[in-house]
Tab-separated table of C-alpha atoms and ligand atoms in Angstrom:
chain	number	residue	atom	x	y	z
A	1	MET	CA	129.778	21.997	181.504
A	2	GLU	CA	127.922	18.687	181.339
A	3	VAL	CA	125.677	19.297	184.275
A	4	ASN	CA	122.166	20.620	183.695
A	5	PHE	CA	121.008	22.077	186.986
A	6	LYS	CA	117.538	22.695	185.535
A	7	GLU	CA	116.610	19.196	186.696
A	8	LEU	CA	117.003	20.180	190.329
A	9	THR	CA	113.811	19.793	192.243
A	10	PHE	CA	113.073	21.686	195.393
A	11	LYS	CA	109.613	22.632	196.433
A	12	GLY	CA	108.789	25.825	198.285
A	13	GLU	CA	111.313	25.396	201.073
A	14	ARG	CA	114.863	26.734	201.071
A	15	PRO	CA	117.094	24.585	198.868
A	16	LEU	CA	119.918	22.674	200.540
A	17	VAL	CA	123.189	21.979	198.695
A	18	PHE	CA	125.340	19.240	200.272
A	19	ILE	CA	129.048	19.231	199.386
A	20	LEU	CA	131.354	16.353	200.413
A	21	SER	CA	135.060	16.950	199.865
A	22	GLY	CA	138.160	14.797	200.131
A	23	ALA	CA	141.908	15.032	199.802
A	24	GLY	CA	141.699	16.017	196.112
A	25	LEU	CA	140.274	19.387	197.171
A	26	SER	CA	143.574	20.262	198.922
A	27	ALA	CA	145.950	18.418	196.548
A	28	GLU	CA	146.737	21.526	194.477
A	29	SER	CA	147.564	23.379	197.690
A	30	GLY	CA	150.395	20.917	198.282
A	31	ILE	CA	148.714	18.571	200.771
A	32	PRO	CA	149.235	14.954	199.657
A	33	THR	CA	146.242	12.730	198.977
A	34	PHE	CA	146.027	9.166	200.294
A	35	ARG	CA	145.508	6.873	197.313
A	36	ASP	CA	146.996	8.720	194.356
A	37	ALA	CA	150.273	7.490	192.889
A	38	ASN	CA	152.275	9.518	195.439
A	39	GLY	CA	149.592	9.340	198.132
A	40	LEU	CA	150.253	8.771	201.830
A	41	TRP	CA	148.886	5.232	201.860
A	42	ARG	CA	151.384	4.318	199.116
A	43	LYS	CA	154.150	5.023	201.635
A	44	TYR	CA	152.557	4.215	204.959
A	45	ASP	CA	150.190	1.475	206.095
A	46	PRO	CA	146.982	3.104	207.391
A	47	LYS	CA	146.438	0.156	209.726
A	48	GLU	CA	149.783	0.943	211.362
A	49	LEU	CA	149.374	4.709	211.561
A	50	ALA	CA	145.725	5.750	211.296
A	51	SER	CA	143.774	3.073	213.146
A	52	ILE	CA	142.543	2.856	216.713
A	53	GLY	CA	144.641	-0.307	217.163
A	54	ALA	CA	147.789	1.516	216.055
A	55	LEU	CA	147.129	4.304	218.560
A	56	GLU	CA	147.028	1.714	221.351
A	57	ARG	CA	149.960	-0.357	220.105
A	58	HIS	CA	152.533	2.277	219.106
A	59	THR	CA	151.275	5.645	220.165
A	60	GLN	CA	154.431	7.661	219.498
A	61	ASP	CA	154.618	6.400	215.884
A	62	VAL	CA	151.042	7.606	215.326
A	63	PHE	CA	151.876	10.905	217.045
A	64	ASP	CA	154.972	11.325	214.862
A	65	PHE	CA	152.913	10.602	211.725
A	66	TYR	CA	150.424	13.321	212.615
A	67	ASN	CA	153.084	15.781	213.832
A	68	GLU	CA	154.813	15.435	210.452
A	69	ARG	CA	151.592	16.043	208.516
A	70	ILE	CA	150.665	19.025	210.692
A	71	LYS	CA	154.069	20.632	210.068
A	72	ASN	CA	153.875	19.911	206.316
A	73	ALA	CA	150.397	21.449	206.126
A	74	GLU	CA	151.356	24.715	207.906
A	75	PRO	CA	152.729	26.594	204.820
A	76	CYS	CA	149.882	25.396	202.527
A	77	ARG	CA	147.290	27.913	201.447
A	78	PRO	CA	143.754	27.634	200.003
A	79	ASN	CA	143.398	27.094	196.256
A	80	ALA	CA	140.718	28.303	193.814
A	81	ALA	CA	138.446	25.391	194.721
A	82	HIS	CA	138.437	26.189	198.467
A	83	ILE	CA	137.786	29.842	197.625
A	84	ALA	CA	134.979	28.950	195.188
A	85	ILE	CA	133.151	26.947	197.889
A	86	ALA	CA	133.577	29.727	200.473
A	87	GLU	CA	132.335	32.406	198.039
A	88	PHE	CA	129.404	30.221	196.931
A	89	GLN	CA	128.342	29.705	200.557
A	90	LYS	CA	128.370	33.447	201.199
A	91	ASP	CA	126.753	34.436	197.866
A	92	VAL	CA	123.700	32.188	198.291
A	93	ALA	CA	123.339	32.393	202.087
A	94	ALA	CA	120.207	34.561	201.842
A	95	PHE	CA	118.175	31.885	200.047
A	96	CYS	CA	120.034	28.558	200.155
A	97	ASP	CA	121.664	26.396	202.826
A	98	VAL	CA	125.066	24.962	201.918
A	99	ILE	CA	126.373	22.103	204.065
A	100	HIS	CA	130.031	21.379	203.360
A	101	VAL	CA	131.266	18.185	205.017
A	102	THR	CA	134.945	17.567	204.464
A	103	GLN	CA	136.905	14.388	205.077
A	104	ASN	CA	140.008	16.559	205.228
A	105	VAL	CA	141.703	17.496	208.473
A	106	ASP	CA	143.402	20.622	207.129
A	107	ASN	CA	141.955	24.107	207.720
A	108	LEU	CA	142.224	25.437	204.154
A	109	ASN	CA	138.453	25.920	203.869
A	110	GLU	CA	138.529	28.083	206.982
A	111	LEU	CA	141.536	30.012	205.657
A	112	ALA	CA	139.594	30.524	202.388
A	113	GLY	CA	136.897	32.318	204.397
A	114	SER	CA	134.321	29.558	204.493
A	115	PRO	CA	131.554	30.591	206.943
A	116	ARG	CA	131.182	26.961	208.038
A	117	VAL	CA	132.655	23.562	207.254
A	118	PHE	CA	132.133	20.294	209.133
A	119	HIS	CA	135.069	17.946	209.660
A	120	LEU	CA	133.727	14.381	209.344
A	121	HIS	CA	137.127	12.938	210.251
A	122	GLY	CA	138.246	15.555	212.757
A	123	ASP	CA	140.920	18.178	212.188
A	124	PHE	CA	144.522	19.192	212.860
A	125	GLN	CA	143.495	22.279	214.832
A	126	THR	CA	142.056	20.417	217.828
A	127	SER	CA	143.189	17.697	220.232
A	128	GLN	CA	141.336	15.178	222.367
A	129	CYS	CA	141.953	13.809	225.849
A	130	ARG	CA	142.094	10.010	225.660
A	131	LYS	CA	140.769	9.729	229.228
A	132	CYS	CA	137.792	12.098	229.375
A	133	LYS	CA	137.312	12.451	225.532
A	134	LYS	CA	136.986	16.236	225.725
A	135	THR	CA	138.326	18.199	222.737
A	136	PHE	CA	140.201	21.519	222.817
A	137	PRO	CA	142.504	23.642	220.598
A	138	ARG	CA	145.814	21.925	219.810
A	139	ILE	CA	148.893	23.379	221.510
A	140	GLY	CA	152.238	22.389	219.998
A	141	PHE	CA	152.782	18.811	218.829
A	142	TYR	CA	151.954	15.350	220.143
A	143	GLN	CA	154.273	13.655	222.612
A	144	ARG	CA	154.138	11.422	225.688
A	145	GLU	CA	154.332	14.178	228.274
A	146	GLN	CA	151.292	16.296	227.422
A	147	VAL	CA	148.873	17.017	230.236
A	148	TYR	CA	145.233	17.656	229.405
A	149	PRO	CA	144.459	21.052	230.965
A	150	ASP	CA	141.395	19.910	232.873
A	151	CYS	CA	141.458	16.317	234.074
A	152	GLY	CA	145.213	16.115	234.649
A	153	ALA	CA	145.557	12.906	232.609
A	154	ASN	CA	149.098	12.313	231.426
A	155	ASN	CA	151.258	9.792	229.588
A	156	PHE	CA	150.148	10.103	225.949
A	157	ALA	CA	146.816	11.534	227.211
A	158	VAL	CA	146.484	14.204	224.533
A	159	ARG	CA	145.901	12.800	221.015
A	160	PRO	CA	145.073	14.299	217.605
A	161	ASN	CA	141.321	14.912	217.274
A	162	VAL	CA	141.123	12.870	214.077
A	163	VAL	CA	138.769	9.949	213.364
A	164	LEU	CA	140.958	6.876	212.992
A	165	PHE	CA	139.913	3.695	211.174
A	166	GLY	CA	137.588	1.856	213.521
A	167	GLU	CA	136.276	5.069	215.116
A	168	ILE	CA	132.877	6.627	214.412
A	169	PRO	CA	133.025	9.777	212.251
A	170	TYR	CA	131.549	13.025	213.535
A	171	GLY	CA	128.098	14.152	212.426
A	172	MET	CA	126.613	10.744	211.727
A	173	ASP	CA	123.610	11.704	213.849
A	174	TRP	CA	122.518	14.444	211.424
A	175	ILE	CA	124.251	13.823	208.073
A	176	PRO	CA	121.898	11.105	206.712
A	177	SER	CA	118.776	13.280	207.130
A	178	TYR	CA	120.501	16.296	205.544
A	179	LEU	CA	121.553	14.169	202.569
A	180	LYS	CA	117.928	13.174	202.021
A	181	LYS	CA	116.861	16.850	202.045
A	182	ALA	CA	119.568	18.026	199.650
A	183	CYS	CA	118.484	19.244	196.194
A	184	VAL	CA	121.968	18.366	194.909
A	185	PHE	CA	124.900	16.383	196.331
A	186	ILE	CA	128.355	17.404	195.077
A	187	SER	CA	131.284	15.084	195.821
A	188	VAL	CA	134.621	16.740	195.078
A	189	GLY	CA	138.120	15.246	195.252
A	190	THR	CA	137.395	11.982	197.017
A	191	SER	CA	138.108	8.470	195.809
A	192	GLY	CA	134.969	7.133	197.495
A	193	THR	CA	137.009	4.425	199.221
A	194	VAL	CA	136.293	5.188	202.850
A	195	TYR	CA	132.984	4.491	204.536
A	196	PRO	CA	130.537	5.741	205.651
A	197	ALA	CA	131.339	8.827	203.467
A	198	ALA	CA	131.469	6.638	200.337
A	199	ASP	CA	127.837	5.711	200.904
A	200	PHE	CA	126.505	9.278	201.234
A	201	VAL	CA	125.578	9.347	197.526
A	202	ARG	CA	123.033	6.562	198.139
A	203	GLU	CA	120.831	8.941	200.138
A	204	THR	CA	120.631	11.591	197.415
A	205	LYS	CA	118.530	12.255	194.299
A	206	VAL	CA	120.692	14.523	192.112
A	207	SER	CA	124.392	13.824	192.539
A	208	LEU	CA	127.557	15.055	190.893
A	209	ARG	CA	131.040	13.595	191.229
A	210	ILE	CA	133.921	15.974	190.529
A	211	ASN	CA	137.233	14.159	190.347
A	212	LEU	CA	140.553	14.137	188.557
A	213	ASP	CA	140.375	10.461	187.645
A	214	LEU	CA	137.831	8.465	185.698
A	215	ASP	CA	135.876	6.333	188.123
A	216	PRO	CA	135.057	2.666	187.778
A	217	LEU	CA	131.333	2.152	187.087
A	218	ILE	CA	130.896	0.121	190.230
A	219	HIS	CA	129.440	1.047	193.604
A	220	PRO	CA	129.514	3.686	194.910
A	221	TYR	CA	130.518	5.531	191.756
A	222	SER	CA	127.656	4.123	189.674
A	223	LYS	CA	125.185	5.954	191.914
A	224	PHE	CA	126.221	9.393	190.626
A	225	ASN	CA	123.936	11.002	187.983
A	226	HIS	CA	126.674	13.296	186.708
A	227	ARG	CA	130.468	13.319	186.503
A	228	VAL	CA	132.925	16.099	185.771
A	229	TYR	CA	136.565	15.180	185.290
A	230	GLY	CA	139.585	17.415	185.760
A	231	LYS	CA	141.343	19.452	188.417
A	232	CYS	CA	138.821	20.849	190.890
A	233	THR	CA	140.477	24.291	190.783
A	234	GLU	CA	139.372	24.405	187.129
A	235	THR	CA	136.082	22.494	187.232
A	236	LEU	CA	134.501	23.544	190.537
A	237	PRO	CA	134.434	27.379	190.258
A	238	PRO	CA	132.428	27.533	186.977
A	239	LEU	CA	130.164	24.744	188.164
A	240	LEU	CA	129.268	26.526	191.401
A	241	ASP	CA	128.643	29.686	189.332
A	242	GLU	CA	126.194	27.726	187.150
A	243	LEU	CA	124.464	26.376	190.237
A	244	LYS	CA	124.239	29.845	191.801
A	245	LYS	CA	122.630	31.250	188.623
A	246	GLU	CA	120.078	28.422	188.595
A	247	LEU	CA	119.218	28.958	192.258
A	248	ILE	CA	118.732	32.697	191.661
A	249	THR	CA	116.553	32.009	188.608
A	250	ARG	CA	114.393	29.656	190.635
A	251	LEU	CA	114.138	32.183	193.424
A	252	LYS	CA	112.829	34.801	190.981
A	253	GLU	CA	110.319	32.352	189.525
A	254	LYS	CA	109.074	31.336	192.963
A	255	PRO	CA	105.575	32.749	193.639
A	256	ALA	CA	105.674	35.388	196.379
A	257	GLU	CA	104.656	33.830	199.707
B	301	BV8	C1	133.550	3.606	210.876
B	301	BV8	C2	141.903	10.085	209.497
B	301	BV8	C3	131.809	2.652	212.181
B	301	BV8	C4	142.311	11.509	209.406
B	301	BV8	C5	140.752	8.631	207.935
B	301	BV8	C6	131.340	-0.005	205.639
B	301	BV8	C7	130.608	0.814	206.482
B	301	BV8	C8	131.216	1.449	207.553
B	301	BV8	C9	132.588	1.258	207.793
B	301	BV8	C10	133.338	0.470	206.958
B	301	BV8	C11	132.711	-0.165	205.875
B	301	BV8	N1	133.655	-0.880	205.228
B	301	BV8	C12	134.857	-0.686	205.850
B	301	BV8	C13	134.697	0.093	206.914
B	301	BV8	C14	135.762	0.505	207.840
B	301	BV8	C15	136.511	1.775	207.423
B	301	BV8	C16	136.694	1.911	205.946
B	301	BV8	O1	135.962	2.622	205.287
B	301	BV8	N2	137.722	1.256	205.407
B	301	BV8	C17	138.000	1.380	203.989
B	301	BV8	C18	139.511	1.484	203.780
B	301	BV8	C19	137.367	0.201	203.284
B	301	BV8	N3	135.812	2.940	207.921
B	301	BV8	C20	136.047	3.349	209.180
B	301	BV8	O2	136.755	2.779	209.977
B	301	BV8	C21	135.319	4.625	209.618
B	301	BV8	N4	134.650	4.377	210.844
B	301	BV8	O3	133.122	3.062	209.906
B	301	BV8	O4	132.970	3.496	212.129
B	301	BV8	C22	130.574	3.434	211.996
B	301	BV8	C23	130.367	4.270	210.903
B	301	BV8	C24	129.185	4.951	210.762
B	301	BV8	C25	128.208	4.828	211.687
B	301	BV8	C26	128.416	3.998	212.783
B	301	BV8	C27	129.587	3.272	212.923
B	301	BV8	C28	136.324	5.751	209.872
B	301	BV8	C29	136.842	6.288	208.569
B	301	BV8	C30	137.791	7.487	208.810
B	301	BV8	C31	139.201	7.001	208.828
B	301	BV8	N5	140.116	8.129	208.928
B	301	BV8	N6	141.671	9.563	208.170
B	301	BV8	C32	143.510	11.648	208.532
B	301	BV8	O5	144.518	10.995	208.832
B	301	BV8	O6	143.434	12.408	207.558
B	301	BV8	S1	140.412	8.076	206.363
B	301	BV8	C33	141.325	8.826	205.110
B	301	BV8	O7	140.645	8.502	203.891
B	301	BV8	C34	141.332	10.315	205.141
B	301	BV8	O8	140.850	10.891	206.289
B	301	BV8	C35	140.416	10.731	204.018
B	301	BV8	O9	139.537	11.632	204.551
B	301	BV8	C36	139.690	9.490	203.706
B	301	BV8	C37	139.127	9.456	202.313
B	301	BV8	O10	140.200	9.637	201.399
B	301	BV8	P1	139.985	10.694	200.213
B	301	BV8	O11	139.753	12.019	200.818
B	301	BV8	O12	138.963	10.171	199.286
B	301	BV8	O13	141.429	10.710	199.547
B	301	BV8	P2	141.988	9.729	198.422
B	301	BV8	O14	143.458	9.955	198.342
B	301	BV8	O15	141.470	8.353	198.670
B	301	BV8	O16	141.293	10.255	197.077
B	301	BV8	C38	141.594	11.550	196.583
B	301	BV8	C39	140.807	11.703	195.287
B	301	BV8	O17	140.994	13.024	194.786
B	301	BV8	C40	141.240	10.756	194.186
B	301	BV8	O18	140.098	10.156	193.613
B	301	BV8	C41	141.958	11.657	193.173
B	301	BV8	O19	141.745	11.245	191.841
B	301	BV8	C42	141.263	12.978	193.407
B	301	BV8	N7	142.073	14.159	193.093
B	301	BV8	C43	143.406	14.329	193.288
B	301	BV8	N8	143.756	15.584	192.890
B	301	BV8	C44	142.621	16.198	192.475
B	301	BV8	C45	141.546	15.296	192.592
B	301	BV8	N9	140.284	15.603	192.244
B	301	BV8	C46	140.075	16.836	191.753
B	301	BV8	N10	141.048	17.764	191.610
B	301	BV8	C47	142.322	17.478	191.948
B	301	BV8	N11	143.283	18.414	191.793
């Protein structure tokens, strides 16, 4: 393992580990990525199916695109990387905060037993009313005649609660300050193409990019201090074990308060 966690610096306070994940985290569970050779954006144009303009222009096409992905995701199950994050969160909970922000809209982290995960780009499990903007658990699939239970809006009123291109991601009111506090930032399975997530690394001191592919040494990749290449189901579990050992060692060394 190339990463030497001994360089982590955190003073007396509880350490904070910030994990950002992308489609590569769920790829080995059978959920397609976006920009790999067989990725979704190789087949579909994101401007036509995942942008706020597309939702206005051809709503049913966008609904069909998301209905298809929701159905395809149903049989998928967590892989060793999802499980490693969930176990890490639980194992260190007594002395370390772990903030896992995912760009993914699947619920494989939750199915893996993760105690908490934040969906930067929304999720397949909830819907939103286009009139009053309230969000609520998804029922069935998206179609014209879906009435929002509260305000009575109809006619394509109920949409997927996902952040489309041109919309503001969730959590942007707290994420930047948490990034600054983090003792280590781990980016796993994301191409670093989509903003503002691609810029998160800028706010951090010690950063680690875990990815399948070699990354070009340009922004934002050049900001990472460390890189580990390979499938995240193979690279992430031992890495989180290393980090857990280092955190426990530091805890033991810490002078009693
Ligand atoms: C916004 C919806 C304003 C849900 C998605 C600069 C600043 C701010 C904005 C912009 C900017 N420049 C451009 C913009 C606009 C735009 C943008 O970023 N465009 C890009 C294309 C240039 N951004 C926006 O519109 C965002 N909104 O900016 O609002 C704002 C912002 C902040 C504050 C105030 C105002 C909204 C972005 C969200 C768009 N919605 N999806 C859905 O359908 O799923 S984006 C889409 O891409 C997905 O959601 C996904 O989450 C996201 C990122 O993709 P990745 O997860 O990285 O997937 P990808 O396929 O690209 O890469 C997978 C990686 O995994 C690869 O590297 C591969 O090698 C690796 N991998 C594969 N297998 C494995 C693996 N790694 C390890 N192990 C494996 N087994």
